[in-house]
Amino acid sequence: MLSGCPEGFDALWLAEILRRDDAPCLHLHIARDAARMSALADALAFFAPGIATLSFPAWDCLPYDRVSPNRETVSRRIDTLAALADRKDDDAPLVVITSVNAVVQRVPAREMLAHATRRFVRNARLDLDDLAGFFARNGFERVGTVREPGEYAVRGGIVDIFPPGDEMPVRLDLFGDEIEALRRFDPVSQRTLEPIDAMSLKPASEVALDEAAIARFRTGYREAFGSVTDDPFYVAISEGRKQIGMEHWLPLFHERLATLFDYLPGASVSLDNEADKVADGRFEMIADYYDARVTYLEARPKGATDTAPPYRPLPPNGLYLDAEAFERELSGRPVAQIYPFAAPEGIASAGYAGVMAVGALRV
C-alpha cells in the first residue's frame, strides 16, 4: 500500500518513478472511474510530458445492454490495443491508464488486430470490391458524408475514410485502380488539407463479421441457447447484418478473448484509491444484470410477439473477469495500492515520501 498520497499526488509519484533509470518498461494504472482516468492522464502529461501514455476507456453502456458502445470509445480502445500489439521489447517506457470497468472486461486477442489491419500507400493499387468487404467485416459504416471515426464514403474515384484512433479523416484519390494521392481533410468543412504518403486502417469494431466469425457465432449461440431459428438477432447475424448491441455477445465471434493484462506482460500496476471497492461493486452489478435478463427471459411467454425480441444473455465469465480472475491477473506483478490517508494500524505500507525516495513499487 502507498499511503499518504492524496489525489493529484499519484500522478507526480508515477512521473517520478517512471523517470528513474530503473523504471519499469510497462506500467498500468487502474483508475476507479472514467473521470479519474481522464484526470490522471492530464496530470501525468503535465508532470511528465516526455513519458508516453495510452488511455483505454470502458464501453459507455451497461452490461447486458441492448445498445452498442459509442463508436469513438471503441475507436480509442482499438487504437490502444493495436499500439500495444505492435509494441517491441526495446520500445520506450509506456504508461497505460484505464478504469476498473475497462480492465475487468475481456477484449479481442492480438491476432484479430494483426489480421485485420490494412495499409494504404500512394501509387499502390486498390481493389474497391475487396475494400468494401473489409469495411463490411470490420464494423465500418457507409455514409454520404464522413464526419466520425468508423465511417466511409465512396464517390466515383474518391474514397473518404475516418480511421479509428485518428484525429482527421483521409481522402483517397484514385486514378483507375491506383491510389494517386492521400490527403487529410476537415470533417466539418470537408476541405482537403495536407497530403500524406501512407495510412494504416484498423477495425472500427471489436466484432468481426466475416464468414468464420459468423459461423462461430451460429455454433456458439445454438450451443448456449438451443433451437433459436425464430430469434431475430440470430437470423440477422447469420445473414451478416450488423446489429445494435451485438458487442455484448463478443465471445461468440472470436476463437478466444484476451484481457488487457495479456497485452501488458510483466507490467507493474498501480490501483487508484478505492479501486478495489469499485471492482467489487462492478462484479455485483454484472451478476445482477445477468440474473435480471435470465429471469425476464424465463418469464417471457413462449411465442410472444407483442414484446421486444428475446434477449438471451451469455454467462458473465464469457465477457467479464470475476473477482477471482482479477486477483489472478494481479498476482505475480509489482502492485501499488494508492491510499490518501495514513495506513490503518497493522497494515504494511510505504509512505508517499518514502516511496518517492526509494523509487520502487511495493506489493
mmCIF file of C-alpha atoms in Angstrom, residues 118-128 130-131 172 174-180:
data_model
loop_
_atom_site.group_PDB
_atom_site.id
_atom_site.type_symbol
_atom_site.label_atom_id
_atom_site.label_comp_id
_atom_site.label_asym_id
_atom_site.label_seq_id
_atom_site.Cartn_x
_atom_site.Cartn_y
_atom_site.Cartn_z
ATOM 1 C CA ARG A 118 -4.737 -2.618 -43.806
ATOM 2 C CA ARG A 119 -2.076 -0.216 -45.053
ATOM 3 C CA PHE A 120 -2.563 2.163 -47.981
ATOM 4 C CA VAL A 121 0.391 3.706 -49.805
ATOM 5 C CA ARG A 122 0.459 6.318 -52.542
ATOM 6 C CA ASN A 123 0.820 4.807 -56.044
ATOM 7 C CA ALA A 124 -0.285 1.367 -54.800
ATOM 8 C CA ARG A 125 -3.223 -0.463 -56.404
ATOM 9 C CA LEU A 126 -6.581 -0.683 -54.631
ATOM 10 C CA ASP A 127 -9.383 -3.176 -55.226
ATOM 11 C CA LEU A 128 -12.619 -1.372 -54.320
ATOM 12 C CA ASP A 130 -12.007 -6.020 -51.620
ATOM 13 C CA LEU A 131 -12.038 -2.751 -49.659
ATOM 14 C CA LEU A 172 -8.038 8.684 -51.290
ATOM 15 C CA LEU A 174 -7.966 7.100 -57.340
ATOM 16 C CA PHE A 175 -6.800 7.019 -60.939
ATOM 17 C CA GLY A 176 -8.364 3.827 -62.166
ATOM 18 C CA ASP A 177 -7.377 1.278 -59.517
ATOM 19 C CA GLU A 178 -4.285 3.193 -58.411
ATOM 20 C CA ILE A 179 -4.073 5.474 -55.352
ATOM 21 C CA GLU A 180 -2.964 8.747 -56.898
#
